[in-house]
Short mmCIF file of C-alpha atoms in Angstrom, two decimals:
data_model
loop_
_atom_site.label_atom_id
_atom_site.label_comp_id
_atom_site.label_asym_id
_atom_site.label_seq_id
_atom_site.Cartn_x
_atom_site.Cartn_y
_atom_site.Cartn_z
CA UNK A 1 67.10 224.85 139.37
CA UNK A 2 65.30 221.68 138.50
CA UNK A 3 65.88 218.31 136.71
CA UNK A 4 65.76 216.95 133.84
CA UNK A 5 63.06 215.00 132.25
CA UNK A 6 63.77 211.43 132.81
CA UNK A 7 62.70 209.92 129.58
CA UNK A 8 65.78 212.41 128.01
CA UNK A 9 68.38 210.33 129.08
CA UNK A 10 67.50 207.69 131.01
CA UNK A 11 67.08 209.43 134.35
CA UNK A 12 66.41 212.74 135.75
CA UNK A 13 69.70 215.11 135.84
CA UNK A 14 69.88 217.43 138.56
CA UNK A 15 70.28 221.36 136.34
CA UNK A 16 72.97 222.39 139.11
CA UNK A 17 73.74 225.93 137.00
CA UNK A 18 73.00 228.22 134.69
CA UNK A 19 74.86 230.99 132.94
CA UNK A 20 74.73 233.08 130.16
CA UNK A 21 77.20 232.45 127.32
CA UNK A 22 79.50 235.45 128.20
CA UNK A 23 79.66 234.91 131.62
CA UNK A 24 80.41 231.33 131.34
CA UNK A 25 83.38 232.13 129.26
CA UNK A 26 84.52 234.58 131.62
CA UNK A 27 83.85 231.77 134.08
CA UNK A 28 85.77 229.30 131.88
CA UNK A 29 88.60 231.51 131.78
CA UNK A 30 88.88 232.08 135.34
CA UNK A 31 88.53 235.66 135.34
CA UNK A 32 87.51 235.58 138.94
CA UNK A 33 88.93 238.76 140.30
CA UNK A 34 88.10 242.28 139.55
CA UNK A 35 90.35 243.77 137.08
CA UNK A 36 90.60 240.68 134.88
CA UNK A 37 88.77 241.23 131.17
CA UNK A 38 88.22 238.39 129.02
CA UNK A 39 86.95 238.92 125.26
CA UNK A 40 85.32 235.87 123.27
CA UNK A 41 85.94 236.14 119.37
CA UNK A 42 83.45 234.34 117.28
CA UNK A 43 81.26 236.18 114.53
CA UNK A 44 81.55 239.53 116.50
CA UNK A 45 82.98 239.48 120.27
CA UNK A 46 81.99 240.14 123.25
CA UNK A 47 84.43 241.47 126.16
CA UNK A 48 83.97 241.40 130.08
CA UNK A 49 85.88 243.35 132.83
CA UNK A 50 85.15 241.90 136.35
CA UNK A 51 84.21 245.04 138.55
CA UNK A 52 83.56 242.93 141.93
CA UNK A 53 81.13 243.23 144.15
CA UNK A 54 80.05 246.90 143.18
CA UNK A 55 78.30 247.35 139.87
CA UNK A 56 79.86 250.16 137.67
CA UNK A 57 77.64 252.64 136.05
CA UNK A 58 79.01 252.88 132.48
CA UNK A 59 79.20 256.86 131.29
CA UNK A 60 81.10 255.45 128.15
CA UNK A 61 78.06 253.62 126.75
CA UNK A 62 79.18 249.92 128.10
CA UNK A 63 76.83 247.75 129.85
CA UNK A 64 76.51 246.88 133.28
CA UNK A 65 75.84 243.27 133.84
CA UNK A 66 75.89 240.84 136.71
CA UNK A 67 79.36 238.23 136.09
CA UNK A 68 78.21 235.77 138.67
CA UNK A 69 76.28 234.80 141.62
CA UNK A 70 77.82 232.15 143.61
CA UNK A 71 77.39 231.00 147.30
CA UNK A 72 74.79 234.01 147.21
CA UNK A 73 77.79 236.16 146.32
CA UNK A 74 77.14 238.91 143.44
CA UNK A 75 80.26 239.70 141.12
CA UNK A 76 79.27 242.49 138.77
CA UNK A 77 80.97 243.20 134.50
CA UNK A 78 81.23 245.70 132.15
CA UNK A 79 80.90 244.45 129.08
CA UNK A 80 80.94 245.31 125.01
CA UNK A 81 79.94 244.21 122.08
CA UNK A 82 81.57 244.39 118.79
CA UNK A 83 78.70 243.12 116.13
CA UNK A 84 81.69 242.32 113.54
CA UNK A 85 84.86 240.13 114.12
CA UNK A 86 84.96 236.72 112.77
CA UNK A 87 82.23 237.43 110.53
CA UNK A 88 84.81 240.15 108.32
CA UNK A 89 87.06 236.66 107.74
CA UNK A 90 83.50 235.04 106.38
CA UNK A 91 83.06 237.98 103.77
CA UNK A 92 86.77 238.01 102.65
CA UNK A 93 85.88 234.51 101.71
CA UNK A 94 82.13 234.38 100.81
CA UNK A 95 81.52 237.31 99.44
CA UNK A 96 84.99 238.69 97.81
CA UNK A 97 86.48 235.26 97.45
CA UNK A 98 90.34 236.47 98.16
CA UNK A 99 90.62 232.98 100.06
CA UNK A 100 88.99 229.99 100.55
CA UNK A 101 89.33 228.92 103.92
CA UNK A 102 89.51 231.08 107.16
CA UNK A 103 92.69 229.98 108.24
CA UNK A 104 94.25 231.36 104.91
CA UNK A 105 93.97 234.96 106.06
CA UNK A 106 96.69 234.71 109.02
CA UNK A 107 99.26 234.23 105.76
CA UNK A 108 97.47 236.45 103.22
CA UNK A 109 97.63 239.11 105.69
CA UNK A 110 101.33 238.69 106.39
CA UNK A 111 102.06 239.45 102.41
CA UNK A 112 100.44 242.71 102.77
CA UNK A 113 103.01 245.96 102.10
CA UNK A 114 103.77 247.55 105.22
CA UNK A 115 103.94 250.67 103.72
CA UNK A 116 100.09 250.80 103.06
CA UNK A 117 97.81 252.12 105.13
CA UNK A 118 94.47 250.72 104.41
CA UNK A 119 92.10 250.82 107.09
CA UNK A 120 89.12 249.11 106.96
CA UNK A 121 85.72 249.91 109.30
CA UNK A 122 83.29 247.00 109.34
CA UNK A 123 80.33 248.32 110.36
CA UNK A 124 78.30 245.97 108.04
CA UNK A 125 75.26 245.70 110.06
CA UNK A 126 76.45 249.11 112.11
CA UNK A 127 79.01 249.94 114.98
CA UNK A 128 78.16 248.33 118.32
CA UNK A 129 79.98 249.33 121.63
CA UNK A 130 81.21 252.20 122.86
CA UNK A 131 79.64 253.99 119.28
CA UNK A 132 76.37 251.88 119.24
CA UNK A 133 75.27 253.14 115.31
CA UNK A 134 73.43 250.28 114.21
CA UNK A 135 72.93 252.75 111.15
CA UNK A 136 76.72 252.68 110.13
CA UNK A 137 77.66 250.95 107.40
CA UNK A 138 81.14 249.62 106.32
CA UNK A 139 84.20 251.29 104.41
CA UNK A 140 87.76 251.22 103.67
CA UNK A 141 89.72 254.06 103.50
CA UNK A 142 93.34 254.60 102.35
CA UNK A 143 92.96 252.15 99.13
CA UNK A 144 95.69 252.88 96.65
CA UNK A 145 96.60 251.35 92.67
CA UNK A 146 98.62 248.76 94.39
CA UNK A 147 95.91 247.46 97.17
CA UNK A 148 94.79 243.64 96.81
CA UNK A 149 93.80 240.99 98.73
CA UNK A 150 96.82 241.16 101.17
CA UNK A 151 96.37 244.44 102.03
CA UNK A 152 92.41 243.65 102.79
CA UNK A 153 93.34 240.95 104.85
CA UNK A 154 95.48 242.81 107.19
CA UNK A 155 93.09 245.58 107.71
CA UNK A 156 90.56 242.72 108.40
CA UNK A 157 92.11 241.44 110.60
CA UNK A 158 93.47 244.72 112.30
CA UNK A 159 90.00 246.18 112.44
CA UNK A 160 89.14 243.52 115.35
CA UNK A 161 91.96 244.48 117.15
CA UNK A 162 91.50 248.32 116.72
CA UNK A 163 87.91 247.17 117.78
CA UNK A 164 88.95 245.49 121.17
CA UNK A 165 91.16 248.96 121.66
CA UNK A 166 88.49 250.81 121.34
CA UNK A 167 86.40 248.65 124.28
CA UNK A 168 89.37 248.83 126.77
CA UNK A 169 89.33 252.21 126.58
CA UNK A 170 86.15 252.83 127.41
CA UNK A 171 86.28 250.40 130.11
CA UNK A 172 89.24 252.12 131.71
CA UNK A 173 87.44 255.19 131.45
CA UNK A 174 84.57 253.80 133.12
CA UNK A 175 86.79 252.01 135.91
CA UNK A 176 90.06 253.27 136.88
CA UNK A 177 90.85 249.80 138.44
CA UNK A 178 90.90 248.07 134.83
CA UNK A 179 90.56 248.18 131.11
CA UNK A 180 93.89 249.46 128.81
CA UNK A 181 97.30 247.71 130.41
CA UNK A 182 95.19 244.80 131.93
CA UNK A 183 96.41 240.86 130.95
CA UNK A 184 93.61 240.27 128.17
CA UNK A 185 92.47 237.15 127.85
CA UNK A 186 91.60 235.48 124.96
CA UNK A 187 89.34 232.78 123.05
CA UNK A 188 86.78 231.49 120.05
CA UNK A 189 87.87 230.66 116.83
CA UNK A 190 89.69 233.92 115.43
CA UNK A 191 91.85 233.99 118.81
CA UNK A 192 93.73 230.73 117.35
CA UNK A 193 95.24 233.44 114.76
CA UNK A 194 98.97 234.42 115.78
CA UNK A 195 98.74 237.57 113.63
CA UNK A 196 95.36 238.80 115.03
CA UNK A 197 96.18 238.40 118.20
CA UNK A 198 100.07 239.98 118.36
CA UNK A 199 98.21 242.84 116.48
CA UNK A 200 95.89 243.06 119.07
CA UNK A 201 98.66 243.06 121.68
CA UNK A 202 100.64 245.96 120.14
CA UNK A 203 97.51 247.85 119.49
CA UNK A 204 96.41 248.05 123.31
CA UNK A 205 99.56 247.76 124.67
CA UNK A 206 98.53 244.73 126.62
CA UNK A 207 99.87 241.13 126.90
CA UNK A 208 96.94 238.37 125.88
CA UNK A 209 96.82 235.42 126.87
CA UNK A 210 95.30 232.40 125.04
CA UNK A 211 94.50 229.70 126.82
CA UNK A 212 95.33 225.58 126.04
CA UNK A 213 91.53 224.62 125.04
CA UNK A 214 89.57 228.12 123.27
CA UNK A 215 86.22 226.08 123.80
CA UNK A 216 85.89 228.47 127.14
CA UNK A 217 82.25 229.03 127.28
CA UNK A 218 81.65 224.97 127.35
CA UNK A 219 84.17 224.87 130.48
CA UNK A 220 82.60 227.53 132.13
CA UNK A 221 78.81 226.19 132.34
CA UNK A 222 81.01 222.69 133.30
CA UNK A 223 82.88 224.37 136.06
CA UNK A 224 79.36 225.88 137.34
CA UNK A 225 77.52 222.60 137.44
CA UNK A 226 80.48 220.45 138.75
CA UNK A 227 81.13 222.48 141.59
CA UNK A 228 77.61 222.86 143.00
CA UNK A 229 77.55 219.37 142.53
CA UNK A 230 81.08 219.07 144.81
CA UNK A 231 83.03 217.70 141.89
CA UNK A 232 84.97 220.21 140.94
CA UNK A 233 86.96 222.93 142.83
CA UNK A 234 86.30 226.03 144.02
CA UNK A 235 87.14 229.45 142.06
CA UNK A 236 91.03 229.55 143.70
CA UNK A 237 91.25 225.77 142.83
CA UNK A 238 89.81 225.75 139.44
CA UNK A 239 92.14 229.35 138.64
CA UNK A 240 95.04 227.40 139.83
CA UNK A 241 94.24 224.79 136.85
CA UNK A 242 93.69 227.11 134.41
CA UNK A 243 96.56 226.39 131.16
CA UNK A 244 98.19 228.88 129.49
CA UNK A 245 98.89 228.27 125.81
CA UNK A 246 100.83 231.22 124.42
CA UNK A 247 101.22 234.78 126.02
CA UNK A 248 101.19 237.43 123.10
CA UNK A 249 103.64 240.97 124.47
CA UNK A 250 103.39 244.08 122.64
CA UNK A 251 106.28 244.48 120.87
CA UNK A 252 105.41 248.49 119.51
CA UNK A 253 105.70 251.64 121.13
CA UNK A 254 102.81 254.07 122.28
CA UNK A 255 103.62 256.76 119.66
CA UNK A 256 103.02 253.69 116.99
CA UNK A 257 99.80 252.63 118.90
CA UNK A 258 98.47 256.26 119.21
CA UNK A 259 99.34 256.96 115.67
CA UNK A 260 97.30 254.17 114.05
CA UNK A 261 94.85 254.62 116.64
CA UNK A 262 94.26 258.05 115.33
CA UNK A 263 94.11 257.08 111.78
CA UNK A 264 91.28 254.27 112.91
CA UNK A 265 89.32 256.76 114.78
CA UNK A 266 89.19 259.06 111.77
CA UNK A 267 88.02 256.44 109.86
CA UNK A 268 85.14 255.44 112.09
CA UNK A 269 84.04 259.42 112.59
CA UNK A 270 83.97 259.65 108.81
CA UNK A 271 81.07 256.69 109.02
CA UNK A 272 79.16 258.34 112.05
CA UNK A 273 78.66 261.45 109.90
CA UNK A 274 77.66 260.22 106.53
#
């Protein structure tokens, strides 16, 4: 693409790639193939499904984006956006204060009664994909006398997950060839969670993976450069080193997934028609 200025760091750098920061954490995770789906958690997420060389026209309101282009080869994604994942952790602590730090939740959440069913919708600057409401705002529904700050973590926490569901879904309706039942896998800073993410196993009914190093989208514009620049191997080799650090299995059954399923879809159709 170019070079570098050579005052910047002594001499001029050869720019040997360039990728956007969802497909270079698709890259980084080595989601190569079609059918494999990545989803990046930071402040909201963002999740890709590699259709191949054949873009997908999305009739479930996902977008159609290119993956990759290497060697002159296209690889085509559907992708989603939630606008709200890491960012309900943030308001638990900034704005209610029911913890302190953001790694406090995964235990807060574990306290929470089982036998509550508090469902919280974070729409709090609207619903992005499949619903795309930028209008929505936010609500929690099933609140009772006993409901604290356990009971708002878990729903937190479970409203990513019923989130993700809600993007595989529309994905596999979209593409027979992937979506629900795929291996997700999994990074950014809410994926080092154990809670969040064996909810979001059980809720899909899909194993996730999480990889050794979550800083995926860094490795991914690495991998680019370094192999144009013949220093790195190619997509088979660099797969091949790709480190698994814990596989998450869904350990419910599809009557408990479709039940609280339902219960989060009625929450989010109560939003769409306030």
């Amino acid at each position: 693409y170019g070079t570098t200025v050579p005052a910047l760091f002594g001499r001029a750098i050869p720019i040997r790639g360039v990728a956007g920061d969802q497909q270079a954490a698709a890259m980084g995770q080595a989601c190569f193939s079609p059918g494999m789906v990545k989803a990046t958690y930071g402040t909201g997420c963002f999740a890709l499904l590699n259709t191949g060389a054949v873009p997908v026209r999305s009739e479930s309101r996902l977008l159609t984006t290119v993956a990759s282009r290497l060697d002159g080869r296209m690889t085509y994604a559907l992708e989603g956006s939630i606008f709200v994942a890491g960012a309900v952790v943030q308001w638990l602590r900034d704005e209610l204060g029911i913890i302190t730090e953001a790694r406090q939740v995964e235990a807060l959440a574990e306290a929470a009664d089982p036998d509550q069913q508090v469902i919280m919708v974070p729409a709090f600057t609207g619903l992005g994909a499949p619903h795309w409401r930028p209008d929505c705002r936010g609500a929690i529904f099933g609140l009772t006398r006993n409901s604290g700050p356990p009971e708002l973590a878990r729903a937190a926490l479970e409203s990513v997950g019923f989130q993700t569901r809600d993007l595989l879904d529309a994905m596999a309706a979209d593409w027979s060839d992937g979506g629900r039942g795929a291996v997700l896998r999994v990074d950014g800073g809410m994926s080092a969670s154990d809670w969040a993410m064996q909810f979001l196993a059980d809720i899909t009914g899909a194993p996730v993976d999480r990889p050794a190093g979550l800083e995926t989208t860094a490795l991914g514009a690495a991998w680019l450069a370094g192999r144009q620049a013949g220093i790195w191997p190619d997509e088979a080799g660099f797969a091949e080193q790709w480190a698994l650090e814990r596989r998450f299995q869904p350990g419910r059954d599809e009557g408990w997934r479709q039940e609280r399923h339902a219960r989060w879809q009625r929450a989010v159709a109560a939003m769409m028609s306030v």
